[in-house]
mmCIF file of C-alpha atoms and ligand atoms in Angstrom:
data_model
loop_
_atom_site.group_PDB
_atom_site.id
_atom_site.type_symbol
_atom_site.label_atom_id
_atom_site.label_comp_id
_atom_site.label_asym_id
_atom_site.label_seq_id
_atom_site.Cartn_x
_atom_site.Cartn_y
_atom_site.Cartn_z
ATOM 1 C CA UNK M 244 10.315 0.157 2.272
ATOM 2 C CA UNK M 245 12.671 2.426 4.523
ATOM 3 C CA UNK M 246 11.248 2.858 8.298
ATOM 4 C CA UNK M 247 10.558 6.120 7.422
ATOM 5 C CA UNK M 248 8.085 4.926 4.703
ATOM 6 C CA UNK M 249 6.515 2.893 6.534
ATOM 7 C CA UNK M 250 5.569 5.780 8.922
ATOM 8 C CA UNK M 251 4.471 7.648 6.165
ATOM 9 C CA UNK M 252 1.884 5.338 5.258
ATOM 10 C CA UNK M 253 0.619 5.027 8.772
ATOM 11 C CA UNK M 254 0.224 8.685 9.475
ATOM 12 C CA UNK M 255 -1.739 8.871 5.969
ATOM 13 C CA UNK M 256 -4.067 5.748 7.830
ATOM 14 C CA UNK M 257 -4.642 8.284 10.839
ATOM 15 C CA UNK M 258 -2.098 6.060 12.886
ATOM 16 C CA UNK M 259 0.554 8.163 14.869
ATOM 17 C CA UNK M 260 3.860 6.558 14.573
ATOM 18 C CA UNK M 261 7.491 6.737 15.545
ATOM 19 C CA UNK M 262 11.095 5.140 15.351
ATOM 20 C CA UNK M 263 12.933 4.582 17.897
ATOM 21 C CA UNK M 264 16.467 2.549 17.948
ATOM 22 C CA UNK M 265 16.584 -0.986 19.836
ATOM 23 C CA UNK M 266 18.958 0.583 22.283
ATOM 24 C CA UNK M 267 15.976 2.610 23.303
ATOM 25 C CA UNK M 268 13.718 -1.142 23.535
ATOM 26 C CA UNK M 269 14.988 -2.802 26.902
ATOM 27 C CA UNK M 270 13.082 -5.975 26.475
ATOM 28 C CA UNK M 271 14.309 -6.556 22.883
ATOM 29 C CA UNK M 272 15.152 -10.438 23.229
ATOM 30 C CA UNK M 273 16.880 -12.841 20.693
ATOM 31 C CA UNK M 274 14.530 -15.402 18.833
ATOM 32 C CA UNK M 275 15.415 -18.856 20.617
ATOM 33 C CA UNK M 276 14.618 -22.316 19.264
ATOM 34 C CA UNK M 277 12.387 -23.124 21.221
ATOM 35 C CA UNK M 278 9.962 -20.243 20.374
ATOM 36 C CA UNK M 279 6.912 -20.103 18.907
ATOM 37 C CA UNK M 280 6.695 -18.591 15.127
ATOM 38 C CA UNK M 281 3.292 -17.184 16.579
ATOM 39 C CA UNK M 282 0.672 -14.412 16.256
ATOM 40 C CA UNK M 283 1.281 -10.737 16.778
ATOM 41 C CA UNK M 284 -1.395 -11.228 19.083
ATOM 42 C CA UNK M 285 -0.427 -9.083 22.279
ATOM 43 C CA UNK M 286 -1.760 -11.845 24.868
ATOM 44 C CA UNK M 287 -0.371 -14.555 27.347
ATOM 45 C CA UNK M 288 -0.531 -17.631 26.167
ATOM 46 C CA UNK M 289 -0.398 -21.274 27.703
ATOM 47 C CA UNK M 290 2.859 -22.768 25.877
ATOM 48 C CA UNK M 291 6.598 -21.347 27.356
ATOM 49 C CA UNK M 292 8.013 -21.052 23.850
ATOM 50 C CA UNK M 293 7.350 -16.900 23.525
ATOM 51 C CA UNK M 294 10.578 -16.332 21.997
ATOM 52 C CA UNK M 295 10.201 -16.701 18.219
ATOM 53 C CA UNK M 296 9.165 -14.257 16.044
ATOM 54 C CA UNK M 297 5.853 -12.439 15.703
ATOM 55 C CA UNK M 298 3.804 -13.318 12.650
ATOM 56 C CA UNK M 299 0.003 -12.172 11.823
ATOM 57 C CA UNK M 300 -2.025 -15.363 12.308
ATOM 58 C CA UNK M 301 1.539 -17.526 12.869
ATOM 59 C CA UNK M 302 1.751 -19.680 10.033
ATOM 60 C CA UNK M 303 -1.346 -18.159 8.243
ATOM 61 C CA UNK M 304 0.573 -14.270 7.918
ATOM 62 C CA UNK M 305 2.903 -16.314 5.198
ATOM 63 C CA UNK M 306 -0.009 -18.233 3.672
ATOM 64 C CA UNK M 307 -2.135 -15.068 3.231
ATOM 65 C CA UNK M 308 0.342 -12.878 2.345
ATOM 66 C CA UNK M 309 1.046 -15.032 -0.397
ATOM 67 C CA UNK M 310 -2.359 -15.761 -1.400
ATOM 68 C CA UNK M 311 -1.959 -19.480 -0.355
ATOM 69 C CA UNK M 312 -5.865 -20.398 0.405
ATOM 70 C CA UNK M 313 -5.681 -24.348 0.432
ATOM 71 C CA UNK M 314 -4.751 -27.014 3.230
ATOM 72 C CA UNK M 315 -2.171 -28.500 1.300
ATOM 73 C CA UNK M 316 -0.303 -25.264 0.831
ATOM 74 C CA UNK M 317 -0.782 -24.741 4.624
ATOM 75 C CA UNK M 318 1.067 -27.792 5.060
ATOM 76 C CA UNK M 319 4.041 -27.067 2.692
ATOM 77 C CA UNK M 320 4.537 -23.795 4.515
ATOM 78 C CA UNK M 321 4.227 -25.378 8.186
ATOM 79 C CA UNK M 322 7.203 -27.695 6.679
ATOM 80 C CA UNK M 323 9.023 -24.425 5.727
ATOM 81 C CA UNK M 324 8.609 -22.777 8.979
ATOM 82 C CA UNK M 325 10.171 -25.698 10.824
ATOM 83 C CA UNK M 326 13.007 -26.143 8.011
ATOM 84 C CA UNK M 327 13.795 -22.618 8.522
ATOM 85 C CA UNK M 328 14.846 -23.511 12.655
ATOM 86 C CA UNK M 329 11.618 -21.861 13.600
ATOM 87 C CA UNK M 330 8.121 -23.771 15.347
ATOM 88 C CA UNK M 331 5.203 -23.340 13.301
ATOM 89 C CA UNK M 332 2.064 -22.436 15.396
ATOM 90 C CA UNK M 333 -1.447 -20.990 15.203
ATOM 91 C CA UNK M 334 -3.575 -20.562 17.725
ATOM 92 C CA UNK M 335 -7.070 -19.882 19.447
ATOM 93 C CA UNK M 336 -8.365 -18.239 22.633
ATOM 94 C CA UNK M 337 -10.766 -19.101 26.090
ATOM 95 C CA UNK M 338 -13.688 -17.601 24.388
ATOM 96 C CA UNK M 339 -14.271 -17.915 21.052
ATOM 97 C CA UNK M 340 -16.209 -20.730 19.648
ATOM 98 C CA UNK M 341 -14.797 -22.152 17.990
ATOM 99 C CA UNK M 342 -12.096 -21.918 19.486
ATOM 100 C CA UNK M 343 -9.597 -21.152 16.966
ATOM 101 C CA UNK M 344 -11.772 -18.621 15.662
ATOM 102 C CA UNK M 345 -9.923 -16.684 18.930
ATOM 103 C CA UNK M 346 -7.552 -15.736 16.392
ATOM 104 C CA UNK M 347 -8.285 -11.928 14.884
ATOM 105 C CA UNK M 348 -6.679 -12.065 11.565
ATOM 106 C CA UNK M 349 -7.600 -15.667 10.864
ATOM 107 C CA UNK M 350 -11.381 -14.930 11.734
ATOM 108 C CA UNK M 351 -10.872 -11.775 9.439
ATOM 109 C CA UNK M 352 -9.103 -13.561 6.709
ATOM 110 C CA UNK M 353 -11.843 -16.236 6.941
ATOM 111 C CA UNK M 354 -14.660 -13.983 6.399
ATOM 112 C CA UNK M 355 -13.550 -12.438 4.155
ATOM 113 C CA UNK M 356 -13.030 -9.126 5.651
ATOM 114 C CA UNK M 357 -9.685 -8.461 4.261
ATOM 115 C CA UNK M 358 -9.593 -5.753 1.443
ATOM 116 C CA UNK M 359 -7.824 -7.488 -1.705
ATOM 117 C CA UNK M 360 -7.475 -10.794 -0.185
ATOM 118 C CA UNK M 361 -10.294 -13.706 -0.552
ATOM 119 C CA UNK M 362 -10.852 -16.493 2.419
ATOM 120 C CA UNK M 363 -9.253 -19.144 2.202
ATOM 121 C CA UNK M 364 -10.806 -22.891 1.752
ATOM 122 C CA UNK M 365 -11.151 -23.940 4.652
ATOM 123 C CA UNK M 366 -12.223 -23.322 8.185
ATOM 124 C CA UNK M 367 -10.366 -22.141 11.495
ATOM 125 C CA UNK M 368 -10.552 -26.325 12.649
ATOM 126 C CA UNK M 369 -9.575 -27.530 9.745
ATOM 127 C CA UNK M 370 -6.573 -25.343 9.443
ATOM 128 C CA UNK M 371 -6.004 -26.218 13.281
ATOM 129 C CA UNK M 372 -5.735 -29.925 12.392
ATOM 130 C CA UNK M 373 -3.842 -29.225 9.372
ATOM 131 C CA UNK M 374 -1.308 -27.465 11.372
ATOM 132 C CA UNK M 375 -1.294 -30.175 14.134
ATOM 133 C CA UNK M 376 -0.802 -32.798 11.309
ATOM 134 C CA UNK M 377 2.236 -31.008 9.933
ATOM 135 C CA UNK M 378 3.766 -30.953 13.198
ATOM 136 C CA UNK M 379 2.703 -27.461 14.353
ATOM 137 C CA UNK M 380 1.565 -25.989 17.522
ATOM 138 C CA UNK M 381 -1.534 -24.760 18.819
ATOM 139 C CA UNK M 382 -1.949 -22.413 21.631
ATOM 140 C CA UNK M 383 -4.497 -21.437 23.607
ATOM 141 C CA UNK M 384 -4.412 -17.272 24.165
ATOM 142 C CA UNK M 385 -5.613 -16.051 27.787
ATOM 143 C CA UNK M 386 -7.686 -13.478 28.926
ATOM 144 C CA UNK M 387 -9.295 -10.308 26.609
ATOM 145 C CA UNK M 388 -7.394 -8.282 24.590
ATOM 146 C CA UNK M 389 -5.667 -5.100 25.654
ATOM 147 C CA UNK M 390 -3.343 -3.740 23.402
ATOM 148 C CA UNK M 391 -1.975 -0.432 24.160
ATOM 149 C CA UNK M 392 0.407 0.104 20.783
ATOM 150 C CA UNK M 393 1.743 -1.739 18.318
ATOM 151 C CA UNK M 394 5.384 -2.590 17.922
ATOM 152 C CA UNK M 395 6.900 -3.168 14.481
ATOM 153 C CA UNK M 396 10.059 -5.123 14.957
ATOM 154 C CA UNK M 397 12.814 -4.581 11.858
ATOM 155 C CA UNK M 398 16.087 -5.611 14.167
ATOM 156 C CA UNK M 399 16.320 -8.894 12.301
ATOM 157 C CA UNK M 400 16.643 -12.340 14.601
ATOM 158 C CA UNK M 401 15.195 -10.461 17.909
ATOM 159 C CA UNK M 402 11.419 -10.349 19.240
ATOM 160 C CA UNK M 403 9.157 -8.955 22.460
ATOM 161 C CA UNK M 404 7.581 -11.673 24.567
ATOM 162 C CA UNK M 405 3.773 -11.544 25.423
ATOM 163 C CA UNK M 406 3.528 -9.463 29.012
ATOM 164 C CA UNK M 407 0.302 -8.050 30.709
ATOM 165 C CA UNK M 408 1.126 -5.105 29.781
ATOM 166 C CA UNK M 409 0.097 -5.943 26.153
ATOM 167 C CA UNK M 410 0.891 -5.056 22.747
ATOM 168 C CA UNK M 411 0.629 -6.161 18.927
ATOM 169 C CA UNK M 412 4.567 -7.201 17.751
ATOM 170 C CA UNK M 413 4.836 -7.216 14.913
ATOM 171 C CA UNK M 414 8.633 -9.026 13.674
ATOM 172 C CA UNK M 415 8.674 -7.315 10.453
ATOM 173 C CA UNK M 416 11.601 -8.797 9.725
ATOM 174 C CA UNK M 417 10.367 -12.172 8.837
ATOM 175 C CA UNK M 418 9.089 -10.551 5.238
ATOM 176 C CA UNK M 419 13.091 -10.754 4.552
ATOM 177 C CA UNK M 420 13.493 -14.319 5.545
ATOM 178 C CA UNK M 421 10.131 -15.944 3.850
ATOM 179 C CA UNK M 422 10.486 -13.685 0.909
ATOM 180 C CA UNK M 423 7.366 -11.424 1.158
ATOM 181 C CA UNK M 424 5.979 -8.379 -0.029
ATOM 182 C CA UNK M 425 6.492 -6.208 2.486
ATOM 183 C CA UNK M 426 3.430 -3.555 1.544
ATOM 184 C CA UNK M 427 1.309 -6.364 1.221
ATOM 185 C CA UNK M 428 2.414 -7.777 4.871
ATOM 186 C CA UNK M 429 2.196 -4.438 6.821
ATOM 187 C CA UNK M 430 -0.942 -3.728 4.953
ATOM 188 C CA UNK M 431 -2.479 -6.978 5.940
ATOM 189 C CA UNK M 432 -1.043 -6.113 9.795
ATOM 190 C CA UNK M 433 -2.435 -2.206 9.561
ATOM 191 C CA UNK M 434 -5.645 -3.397 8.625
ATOM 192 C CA UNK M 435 -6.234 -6.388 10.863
ATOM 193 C CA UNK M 436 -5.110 -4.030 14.221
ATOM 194 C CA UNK M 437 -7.378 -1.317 12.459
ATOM 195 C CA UNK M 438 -10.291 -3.932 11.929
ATOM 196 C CA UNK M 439 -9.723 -5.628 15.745
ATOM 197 C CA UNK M 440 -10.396 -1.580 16.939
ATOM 198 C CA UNK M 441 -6.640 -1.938 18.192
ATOM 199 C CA UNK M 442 -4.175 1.079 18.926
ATOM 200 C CA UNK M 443 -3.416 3.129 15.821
ATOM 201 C CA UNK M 444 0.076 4.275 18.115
ATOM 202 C CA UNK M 445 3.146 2.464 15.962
ATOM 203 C CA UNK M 446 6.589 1.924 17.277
ATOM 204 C CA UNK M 447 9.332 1.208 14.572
ATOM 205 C CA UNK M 448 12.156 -0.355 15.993
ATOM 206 C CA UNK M 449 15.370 -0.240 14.049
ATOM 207 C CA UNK M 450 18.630 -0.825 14.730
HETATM 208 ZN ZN1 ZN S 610 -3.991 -14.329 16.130
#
C-alpha cells in the first residue's frame, strides 16, 4: 500500500488524514535497544524503555494479525521479537481489572469485537504470564486516555515516545520486518482507535 492509499481508505472510514515528511516530525527518534516493542497506546508508562517501535497490543499486533490464537504461538513470537534485537512487551493499566485487560486492542481482540478476527484462547493473565515466561515485559500504563491523533509511522527503524500530550503511534513499519499483511494490520489499528472512540485525525509520516 502507497501512503497515499492508505489515506484513501481512511477518508472512505470518515477519518481525515494527511502526509507529512519526517523532516516536518521534530520528535521522530531512532528505535534503541533498550526499547520496548510496545502498544500504540498513547500513554506514559512505568518502564524507561519508550524507544522501540509501536505495535497494536505489543506482541499480540503480530499474533493477531496473523491469526495466532494459542499460548504456545504467543511464545514462539515473544522469541522472535527478542531474536529480531527488539524487547517483547504487553501491557496493562491502573484501572482495569484485571489489570491487563487495560490494554484496548487486547480487551477487543479478546471479546471478540474485532470484525474478521476470532479471540484468541486464552485470557489477558494468561497471556501476561505467557509473555513473562518467554522473557517479555509487562508494563503498567498511567493515567486515562487522551489521544488527540493518531500517528502512522512508515520511516523504517524510527518511533515517537509516549508524552502527555498523547497520541496513538502507530510504527507501520514493523509489517515490513515481521512479514505482515499490511491491510490486515492498519485495518486491525483503524478499527481498534475507531472502537476505543479515539481520534479519527491520521498523520502519515514518510520519509
Ligand atoms: Zn494496548
Amino acid at each position: 500500500m502507497t501512503p497515499q492509499h492508505i489515506v484513501d481508505v481512511l477518508l472512505s472510514r470518515g477519518w481525515t488524514a494527511e502526509i507529512v515528511d519526517k523532516s516536518q516530525v521534530n520528535d521522530l527518534v531512532e528505535v534503541d535497544s533498550a526499547g520496548l516493542f510496545k502498544c500504540v497506546d498513547g500513554r506514559l508508562s512505568d518502564h524507561p524503555g519508550m524507544r522501540g517501535p509501536k505495535v497494536l497490543g505489543g506482541v499480540y499486533g503480530i499474533a493477531a494479525t496473523r491469526q495466532v490464537m494459542d499460548l504456545a504461538g504467543l511464545g514462539n513470537i515473544v522469541d522472535e521479537v527478542a531474536q529480531a534485537g527488539y524487547v517483547p512487551s504487553v501491557h496493562g493499566d491502573q484501572h482495569a481489572h484485571p489489570a491487563p485487560m487495560g490494554c484496548g486492542f487486547f480487551k477487543l481482540w479478546s471479546l471478540g469485537e474485532l470484525p474478521g478476527l476470532e479471540a484468541p484462547s486464552y485470557d489477558s493473565e494468561q497471556g501476561q504470564s505467557q509473555v513473562l515466561g518467554a522473557g517479555g515485559v509487562y508494563e503498567t500504563l498511567e493515567g486515562d486516555h487522551s489521544e488527540s491523533k493518531v500517528m502512522i509511522n512508515l520511516v523504517a527503524g524510527t518511533t515517537l515516545e509516549p508524552k502527555t500530550d498523547q497520541r496513538f503511534v502507530v510504527d507501520a513499519w514493523v509489517t515490513g520486518v515481521f512479514d505482515l499483511d499490511v491491510p490486515t494490520y492498519l485495518t486491525l489499528a483503524a478499527e481498534t482507535v475507531e472502537r476505543l472512540n479515539g481520534p479519527k485525525v491520521a498523520q502519515l509520516i514518510v520519509g
